[in-house]
XYZ file of C-alpha atoms in Angstrom:
515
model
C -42.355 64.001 -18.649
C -39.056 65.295 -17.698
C -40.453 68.082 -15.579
C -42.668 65.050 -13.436
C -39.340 62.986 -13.229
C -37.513 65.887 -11.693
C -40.319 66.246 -9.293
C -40.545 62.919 -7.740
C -36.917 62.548 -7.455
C -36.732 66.292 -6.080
C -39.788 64.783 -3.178
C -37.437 61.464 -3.053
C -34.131 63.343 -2.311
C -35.345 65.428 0.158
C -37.485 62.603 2.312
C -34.244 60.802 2.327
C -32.914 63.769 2.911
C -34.750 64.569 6.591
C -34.441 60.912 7.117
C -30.668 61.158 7.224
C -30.831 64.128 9.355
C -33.448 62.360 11.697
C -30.802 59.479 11.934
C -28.141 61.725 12.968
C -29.691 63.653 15.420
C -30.892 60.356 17.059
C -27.404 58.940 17.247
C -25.758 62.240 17.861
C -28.572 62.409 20.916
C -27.743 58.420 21.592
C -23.931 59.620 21.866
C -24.517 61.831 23.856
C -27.152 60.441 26.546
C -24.650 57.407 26.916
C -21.749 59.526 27.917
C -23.736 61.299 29.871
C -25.288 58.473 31.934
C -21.340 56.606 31.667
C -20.150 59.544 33.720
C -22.710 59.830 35.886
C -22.317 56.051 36.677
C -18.397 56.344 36.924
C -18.918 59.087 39.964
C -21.525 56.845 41.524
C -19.058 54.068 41.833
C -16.375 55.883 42.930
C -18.432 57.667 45.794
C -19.649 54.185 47.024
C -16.433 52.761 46.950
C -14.828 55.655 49.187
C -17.640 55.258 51.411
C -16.928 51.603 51.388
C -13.200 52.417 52.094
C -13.918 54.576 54.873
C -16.561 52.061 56.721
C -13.849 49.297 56.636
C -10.870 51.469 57.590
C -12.653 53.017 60.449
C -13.892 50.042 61.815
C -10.541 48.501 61.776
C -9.073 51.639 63.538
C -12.009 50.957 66.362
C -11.099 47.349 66.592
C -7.477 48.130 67.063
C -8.643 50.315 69.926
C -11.019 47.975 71.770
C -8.050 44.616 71.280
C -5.736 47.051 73.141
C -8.053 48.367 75.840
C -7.928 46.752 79.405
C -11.849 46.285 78.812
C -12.448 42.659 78.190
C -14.493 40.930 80.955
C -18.004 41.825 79.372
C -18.866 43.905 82.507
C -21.186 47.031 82.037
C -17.970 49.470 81.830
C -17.314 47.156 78.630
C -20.431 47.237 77.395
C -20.764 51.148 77.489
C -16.991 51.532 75.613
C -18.611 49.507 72.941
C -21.635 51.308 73.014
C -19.643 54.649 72.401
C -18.194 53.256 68.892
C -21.279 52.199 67.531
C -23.022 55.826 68.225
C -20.033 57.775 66.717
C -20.756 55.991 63.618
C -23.894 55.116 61.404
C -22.385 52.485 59.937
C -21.774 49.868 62.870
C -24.704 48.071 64.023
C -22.950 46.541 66.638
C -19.231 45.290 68.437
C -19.223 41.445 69.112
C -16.313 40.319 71.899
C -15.492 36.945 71.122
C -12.298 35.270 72.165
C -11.331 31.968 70.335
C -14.439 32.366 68.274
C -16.962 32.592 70.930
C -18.805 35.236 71.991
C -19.538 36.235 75.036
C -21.063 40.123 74.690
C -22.299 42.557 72.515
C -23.395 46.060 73.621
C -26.524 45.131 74.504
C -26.300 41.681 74.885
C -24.563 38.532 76.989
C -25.991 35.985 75.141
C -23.112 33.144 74.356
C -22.501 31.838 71.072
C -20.052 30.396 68.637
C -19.523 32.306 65.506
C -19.951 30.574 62.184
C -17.047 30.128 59.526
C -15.751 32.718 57.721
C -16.361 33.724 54.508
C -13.758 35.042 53.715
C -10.143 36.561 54.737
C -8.873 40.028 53.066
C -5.615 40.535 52.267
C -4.956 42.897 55.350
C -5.716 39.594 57.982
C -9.481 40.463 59.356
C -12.121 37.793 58.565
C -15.592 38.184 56.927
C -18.860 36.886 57.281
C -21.194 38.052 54.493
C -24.485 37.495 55.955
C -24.119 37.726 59.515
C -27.233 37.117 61.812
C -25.968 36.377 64.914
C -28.601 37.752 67.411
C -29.545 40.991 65.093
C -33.014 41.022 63.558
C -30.982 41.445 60.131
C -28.493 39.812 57.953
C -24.944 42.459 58.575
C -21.567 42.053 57.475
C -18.704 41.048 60.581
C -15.282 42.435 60.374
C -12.525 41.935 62.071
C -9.640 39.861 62.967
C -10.853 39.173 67.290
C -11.248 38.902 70.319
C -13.496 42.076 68.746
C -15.989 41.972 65.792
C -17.870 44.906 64.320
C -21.268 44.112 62.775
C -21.566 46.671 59.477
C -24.646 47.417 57.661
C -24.146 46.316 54.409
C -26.449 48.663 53.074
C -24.136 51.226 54.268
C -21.591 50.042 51.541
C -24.164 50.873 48.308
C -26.877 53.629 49.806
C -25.876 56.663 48.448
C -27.376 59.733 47.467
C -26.796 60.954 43.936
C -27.261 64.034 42.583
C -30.291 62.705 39.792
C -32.925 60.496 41.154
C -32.540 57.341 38.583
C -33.182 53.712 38.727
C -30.095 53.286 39.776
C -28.035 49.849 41.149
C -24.964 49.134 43.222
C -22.991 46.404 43.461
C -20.170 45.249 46.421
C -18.291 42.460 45.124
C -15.731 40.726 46.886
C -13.735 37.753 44.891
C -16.379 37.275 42.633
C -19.008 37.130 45.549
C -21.710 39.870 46.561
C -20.822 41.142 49.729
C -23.944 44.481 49.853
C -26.076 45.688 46.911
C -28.661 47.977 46.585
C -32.606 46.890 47.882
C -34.873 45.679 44.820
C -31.986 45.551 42.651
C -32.937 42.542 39.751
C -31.231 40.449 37.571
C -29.561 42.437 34.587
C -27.428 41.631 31.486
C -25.027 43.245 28.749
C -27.734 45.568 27.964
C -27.440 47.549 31.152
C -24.890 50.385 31.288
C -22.243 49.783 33.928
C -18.878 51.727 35.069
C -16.768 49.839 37.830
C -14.591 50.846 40.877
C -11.574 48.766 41.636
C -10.676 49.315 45.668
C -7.014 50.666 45.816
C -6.036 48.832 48.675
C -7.579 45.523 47.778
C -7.788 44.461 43.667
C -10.309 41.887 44.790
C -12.973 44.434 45.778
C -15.063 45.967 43.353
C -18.208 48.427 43.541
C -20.215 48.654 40.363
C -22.898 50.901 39.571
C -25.959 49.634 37.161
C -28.505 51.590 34.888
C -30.834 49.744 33.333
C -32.099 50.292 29.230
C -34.895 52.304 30.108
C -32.485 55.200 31.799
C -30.744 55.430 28.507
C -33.451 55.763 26.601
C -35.258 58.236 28.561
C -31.669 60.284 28.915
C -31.439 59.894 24.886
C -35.290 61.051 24.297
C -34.114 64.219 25.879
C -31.628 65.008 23.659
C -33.689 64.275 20.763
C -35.502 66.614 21.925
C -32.704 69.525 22.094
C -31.344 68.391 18.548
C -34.984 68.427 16.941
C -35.042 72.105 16.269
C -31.972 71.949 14.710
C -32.848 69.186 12.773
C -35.465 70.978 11.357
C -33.552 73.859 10.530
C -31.122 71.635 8.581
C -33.857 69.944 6.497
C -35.510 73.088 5.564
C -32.176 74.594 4.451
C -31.587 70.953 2.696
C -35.060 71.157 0.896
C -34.542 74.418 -0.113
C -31.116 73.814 -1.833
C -32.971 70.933 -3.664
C -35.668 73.115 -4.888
C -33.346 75.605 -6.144
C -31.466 72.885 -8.091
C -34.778 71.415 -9.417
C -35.763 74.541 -10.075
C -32.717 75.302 -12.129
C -33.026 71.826 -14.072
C -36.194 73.254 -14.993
C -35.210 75.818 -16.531
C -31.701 74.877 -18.175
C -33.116 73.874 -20.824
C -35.007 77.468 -21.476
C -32.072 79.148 -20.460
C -29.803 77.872 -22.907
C -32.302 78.333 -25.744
C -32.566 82.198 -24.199
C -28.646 82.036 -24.345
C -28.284 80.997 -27.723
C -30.833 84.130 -28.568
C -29.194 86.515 -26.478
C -25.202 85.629 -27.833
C -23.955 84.045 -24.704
C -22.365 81.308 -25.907
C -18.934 81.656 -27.417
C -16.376 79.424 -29.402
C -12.800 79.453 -28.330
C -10.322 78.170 -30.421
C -7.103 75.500 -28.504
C -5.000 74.712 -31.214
C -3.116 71.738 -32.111
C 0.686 71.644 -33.339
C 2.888 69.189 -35.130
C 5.281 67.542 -32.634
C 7.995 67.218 -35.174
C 8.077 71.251 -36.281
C 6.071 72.802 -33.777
C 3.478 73.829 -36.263
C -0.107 74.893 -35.770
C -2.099 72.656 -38.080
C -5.856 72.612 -36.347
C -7.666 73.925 -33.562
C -10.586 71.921 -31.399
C -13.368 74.149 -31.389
C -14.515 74.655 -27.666
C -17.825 75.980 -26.457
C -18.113 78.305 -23.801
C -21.596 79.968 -21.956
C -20.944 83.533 -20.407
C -24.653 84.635 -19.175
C -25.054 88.223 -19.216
C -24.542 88.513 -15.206
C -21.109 87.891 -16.054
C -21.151 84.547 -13.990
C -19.776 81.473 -16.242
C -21.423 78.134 -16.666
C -19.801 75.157 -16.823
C -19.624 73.166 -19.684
C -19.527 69.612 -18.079
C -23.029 70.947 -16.587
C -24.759 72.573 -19.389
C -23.717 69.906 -22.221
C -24.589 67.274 -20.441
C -27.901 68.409 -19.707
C -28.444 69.331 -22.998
C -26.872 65.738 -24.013
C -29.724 64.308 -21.669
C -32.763 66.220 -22.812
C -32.308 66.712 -26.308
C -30.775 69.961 -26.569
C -27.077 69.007 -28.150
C -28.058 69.341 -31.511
C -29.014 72.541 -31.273
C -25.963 73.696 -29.683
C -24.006 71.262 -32.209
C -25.790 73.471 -34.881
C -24.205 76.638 -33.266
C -20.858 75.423 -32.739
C -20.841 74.272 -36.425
C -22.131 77.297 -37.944
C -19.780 79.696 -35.939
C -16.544 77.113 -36.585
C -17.482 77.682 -40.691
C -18.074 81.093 -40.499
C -15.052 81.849 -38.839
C -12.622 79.482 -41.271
C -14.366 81.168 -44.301
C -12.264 84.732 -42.399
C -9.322 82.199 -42.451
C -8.973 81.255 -45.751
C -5.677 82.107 -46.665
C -4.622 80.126 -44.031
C -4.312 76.124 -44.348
C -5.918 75.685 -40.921
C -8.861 73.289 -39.798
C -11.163 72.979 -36.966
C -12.199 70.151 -34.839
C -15.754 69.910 -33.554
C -16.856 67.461 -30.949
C -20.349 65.525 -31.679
C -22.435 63.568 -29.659
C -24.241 60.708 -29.599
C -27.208 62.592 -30.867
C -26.016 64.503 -33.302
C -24.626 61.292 -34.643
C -28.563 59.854 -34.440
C -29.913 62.493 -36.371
C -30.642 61.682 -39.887
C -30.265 65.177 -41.315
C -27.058 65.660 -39.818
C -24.774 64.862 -42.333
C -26.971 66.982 -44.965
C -27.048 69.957 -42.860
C -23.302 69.889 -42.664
C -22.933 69.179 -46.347
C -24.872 72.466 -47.040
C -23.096 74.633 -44.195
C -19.695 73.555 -46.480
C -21.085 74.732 -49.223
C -22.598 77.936 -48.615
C -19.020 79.372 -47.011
C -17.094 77.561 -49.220
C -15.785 75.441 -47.033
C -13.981 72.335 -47.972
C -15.126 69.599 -45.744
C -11.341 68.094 -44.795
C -11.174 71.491 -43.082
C -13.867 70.377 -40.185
C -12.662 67.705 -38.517
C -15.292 65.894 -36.477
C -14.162 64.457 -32.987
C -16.282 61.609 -31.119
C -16.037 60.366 -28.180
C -15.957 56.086 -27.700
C -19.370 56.172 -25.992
C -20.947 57.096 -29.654
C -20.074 53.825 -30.982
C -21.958 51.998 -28.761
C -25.160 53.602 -30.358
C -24.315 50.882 -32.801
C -24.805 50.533 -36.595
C -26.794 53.527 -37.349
C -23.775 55.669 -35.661
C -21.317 53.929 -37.879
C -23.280 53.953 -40.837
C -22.983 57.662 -40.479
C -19.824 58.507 -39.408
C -18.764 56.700 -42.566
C -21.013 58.981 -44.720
C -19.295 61.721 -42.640
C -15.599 60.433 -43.677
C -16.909 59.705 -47.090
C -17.910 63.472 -47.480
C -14.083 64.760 -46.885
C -14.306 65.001 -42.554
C -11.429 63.465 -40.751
C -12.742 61.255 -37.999
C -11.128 61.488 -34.523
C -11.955 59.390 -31.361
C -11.727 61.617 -28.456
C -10.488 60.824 -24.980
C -9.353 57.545 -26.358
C -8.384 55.044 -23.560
C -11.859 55.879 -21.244
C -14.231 54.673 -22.732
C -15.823 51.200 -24.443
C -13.123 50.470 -27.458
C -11.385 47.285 -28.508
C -7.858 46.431 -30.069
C -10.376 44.283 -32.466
C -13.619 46.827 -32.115
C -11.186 49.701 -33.670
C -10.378 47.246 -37.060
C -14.358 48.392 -38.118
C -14.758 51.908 -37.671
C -13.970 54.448 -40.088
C -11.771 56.748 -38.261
C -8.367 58.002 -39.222
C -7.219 59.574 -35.265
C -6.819 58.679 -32.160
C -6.519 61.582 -29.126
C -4.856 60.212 -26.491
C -6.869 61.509 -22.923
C -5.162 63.743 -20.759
C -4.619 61.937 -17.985
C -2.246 59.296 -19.896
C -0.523 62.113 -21.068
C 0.387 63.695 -17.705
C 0.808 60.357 -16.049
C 4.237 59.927 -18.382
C 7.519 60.143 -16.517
C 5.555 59.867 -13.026
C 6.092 56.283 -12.246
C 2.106 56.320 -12.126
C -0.164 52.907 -12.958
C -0.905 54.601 -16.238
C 2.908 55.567 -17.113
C 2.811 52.979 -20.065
C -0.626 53.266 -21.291
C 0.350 56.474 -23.619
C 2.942 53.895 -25.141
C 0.915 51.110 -25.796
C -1.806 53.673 -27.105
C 0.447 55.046 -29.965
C 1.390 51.217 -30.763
C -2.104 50.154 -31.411
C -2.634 53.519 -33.585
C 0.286 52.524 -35.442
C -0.696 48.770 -35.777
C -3.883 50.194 -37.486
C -2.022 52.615 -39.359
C -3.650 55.551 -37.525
C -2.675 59.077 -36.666
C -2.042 60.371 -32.969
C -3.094 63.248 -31.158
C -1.742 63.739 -27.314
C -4.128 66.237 -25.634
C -2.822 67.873 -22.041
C 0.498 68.762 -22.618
C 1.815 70.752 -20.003
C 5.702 70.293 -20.205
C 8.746 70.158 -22.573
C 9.650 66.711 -20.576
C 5.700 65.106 -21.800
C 6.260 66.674 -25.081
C 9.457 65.041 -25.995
C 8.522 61.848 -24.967
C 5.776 61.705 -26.979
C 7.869 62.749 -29.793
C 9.901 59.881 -28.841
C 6.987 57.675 -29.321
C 5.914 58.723 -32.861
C 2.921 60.809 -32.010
C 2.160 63.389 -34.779
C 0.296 66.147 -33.232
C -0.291 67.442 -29.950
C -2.561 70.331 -27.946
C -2.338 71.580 -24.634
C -1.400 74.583 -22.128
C 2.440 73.991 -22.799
C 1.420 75.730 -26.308
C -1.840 77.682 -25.598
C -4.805 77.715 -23.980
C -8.450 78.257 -25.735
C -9.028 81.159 -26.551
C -11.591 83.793 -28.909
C -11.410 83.787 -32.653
C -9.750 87.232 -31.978
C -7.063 86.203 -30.393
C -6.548 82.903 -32.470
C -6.332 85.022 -35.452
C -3.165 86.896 -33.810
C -1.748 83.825 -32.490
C -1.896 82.632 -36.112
C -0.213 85.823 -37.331
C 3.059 84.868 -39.329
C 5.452 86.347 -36.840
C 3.556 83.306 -34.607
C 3.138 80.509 -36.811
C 7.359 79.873 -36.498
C 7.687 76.684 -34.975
C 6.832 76.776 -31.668
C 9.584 76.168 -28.768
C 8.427 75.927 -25.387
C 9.919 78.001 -23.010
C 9.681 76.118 -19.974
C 10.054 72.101 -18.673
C 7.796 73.196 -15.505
C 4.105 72.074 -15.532
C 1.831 75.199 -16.200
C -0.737 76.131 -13.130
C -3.984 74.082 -12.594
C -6.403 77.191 -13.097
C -6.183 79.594 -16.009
């Protein structure tokens, strides 16, 4: 049942995760295409908008030439000077003389006319007339200020040639109205990319350049495409992490039953002092899993496996029959040893009598194994209670470890048959550091007291945590400030006479992180 579990969540995990991959590489691609097309847009406009510059500056300078020429009687010497500016550029249709608004000649032309009102005037003086007809065969723009008028194909303003052939639109736009744009260019909205050219020597002006939803995602599809086989790449390395770590859920459980068999797993001994003479009184037994390799397994990953498939008790049984068999090699010592249970153990109904026979076939008084539990046991409910008080009723001392994480009540803790309280680690260090939890330690050892409870403060690291908690009437205490766990070896040295002095610390400075 487990095994099928594993499996669908191992297909789950790694759909969702390719799907995730998928995701990025389209938005990666998406990123990418849009900067892409953004810059390609941002050169367009500012290409049109030079040509634009140059078509209107020109054509002023030509203007400025013909108003101060001699030339202004329409005659055919006229005629052929205009002539002459209109071949030297592409961009001027035709010249227009027209004195007070009338004209009177073109270049090829002496047909008399008034022209229409402006459009508009730029900020330099010359007029415009968007849509100029006059007597072209096509709407132009007229510049100029007079008696001479040059006739500019709008066109001319937007028709460029960029260097990828895209749907691409321009835009002229002079205070707010559209002065040229490109041929066939429709309607378009917000969803169309767009970069804009502001004309230096007149704010008013603007050239944009349009791409419309279609370019973007035909620029995006093609960097899908690049970021596919790397995509791939990434999900087959993904799956095949997730194998390996169903795999190894697979066979946890085998492998610990192979490591009990084989002697891998160890017991080291951290032991606990009195606060008041610096006395070793206990030690919390501590399991440890060294595979033959040499490489080291966690025990936050193989005890809670074994807490979730039903393979505590068996290294409950272990701990428990190694913690006994070691105190019986201890007995002229006034020692005891604290073993952690879980939930499971607690749920087992021939847990108490295995114990109870274990104590009696060392010789092994039961108030020398001290049985920790954690908060999360009680919320088995009766059945745990029920035999945790057997347990206390037997001669165990009852602690509740990590006390302050997990599901207890001021008025739960009135009901269950416990006689210490271990005070978690991280209240500990958080005294004296102005921390959220700097008072929770305090309040801790109150309610103990209130209940008329023992305390134990695990974590110590420094002189400074140790004397407060002194301060605050807490009995015992265990961590790195006094020793680290260690082998039933080297616990029996540490317990040698010349060691079991009372203990001074040496040092107020926190101990390192790692041992």
């Amino acid at each position: 049942m487990l095994k099928k579990k594993l499996f669908w969540q191992a297909i789950l995990i790694s759909i969702l995760a390719c799907v995730v991959v998928t995701m990025f590489a389209a938005w990666l691609a998406r990123e990418q295409a849009k900067e892409e097309l953004q810059t390609y847009l941002k050169d367009v406009a500012e290409q049109a908008m030079l040509r634009s510059d140059r078509a209107f500056t020109v054509s002023g300078n030509i203007l400025d030439k013909l108003d101060r020429s001699d030339l202004k009687d329409c005659s055919e010497a006229h005629q052929r000077q205009l002539s002459i500016f209109i071949f030297k550029e592409l961009f001027v249709r035709d010249v227009l003389y027209a004195p007070n608004q009338q004209v009177q000649c073109s270049q090829s032309s002496r047909v008399v006319y008034s022209l229409p009102p402006r459009d508009q005037q730029t900020i330099s003086g010359p007029s415009l007339w968007f849509a100029f007809k006059g007597d072209l065969f096509r709407p132009s723009v007229l510049y100029g200020s007079g008696p001479h008028y040059a006739v500019l194909n709008s066109q001319y303003l937007v028709d460029i040639l960029p260097v990828k052939k895209r749907e691409l639109c321009i835009e002229a736009v002079l205070n707010n109205r559209v002065l040229a744009k490109t041929k066939g260019t429709p309607a378009h909205d917000n969803s169309w990319l767009q970069q804009s050219k502001v004309s230096l020597s007149n704010p008013h002006y603007v050239i944009t350049a349009y791409l419309p939803p279609k370019e973007l995602q035909r620029a995006w599809l093609g960097y899908f495409k690049d970021w596919l086989p790397l995509g791939f790449i990434v999900c087959v390395l993904l799956i095949g992490i997730i194998v390996w770590l169903t795999r190894r859920s697979f066979t946890m459980g085998l492998e610990i039953i192979e490591g009990l068999q084989l002697g891998e797993f160890v017991v080291h001994y951290q032991p606990m002092v009195a606060l008041a003479n610096g006395k070793v009184c206990c030690a919390e037994a501590l399991l440890r899993w060294q595979r033959q390799n040499g490489s080291k397994i966690s025990p936050d990953l193989f005890i809670g496996y074994a807490e979730e498939n039903g393979q505590i008790n068996l290294l409950t049984q272990f701990v428990l029959e190694t913690v006994i068999t070691d105190l019986a090699k201890l007995s002229h010592l006034d020692i005891s040893v604290s073993v952690n249970l879980a939930g499971a153990d607690l749920a087992s109904p021939l847990f108490v009598e295995n114990l109870a026979v274990l104590c009696r076939k060392y010789q092994i008084a039961p108030s020398r194994i001290e049985l920790e539990i954690t908060e999360r046991s009680f919320v088995l409910g009766q059945s745990a209670i029920n035999t945790i008080s057997l347990l206390r009723e037997a001669g165990h001392l009852i602690l509740i470890d990590d006390f302050g994480t997990g599901y207890s009540s001021l008025s739960y803790l009135h009901h269950l048959p416990v006689d210490l309280l271990k005070i978690d680690k991280s209240f500990v260090q958080a005294l004296g550091s102005g921390a959220a939890t700097h008072h929770v330690a305090s309040h801790i050892v109150q309610m103990a007291k209130d209940l008329g409870l023992e305390v134990v403060a695990e974590g110590i690291e420094t002189s400074d945590q140790a004397e407060i908690l002194k301060e605050m009437g807490v009995e015992w205490g265990q961590g790195w400030l006094y020793a680290k766990a260690m082998p039933f070896d080297d616990l029996c040295k540490f317990l040698q006479p010349s060691t079991t002095t009372p203990f001074k610390p040496l040092s107020s400075d926190p101990l390192p992180d790692a041992v």
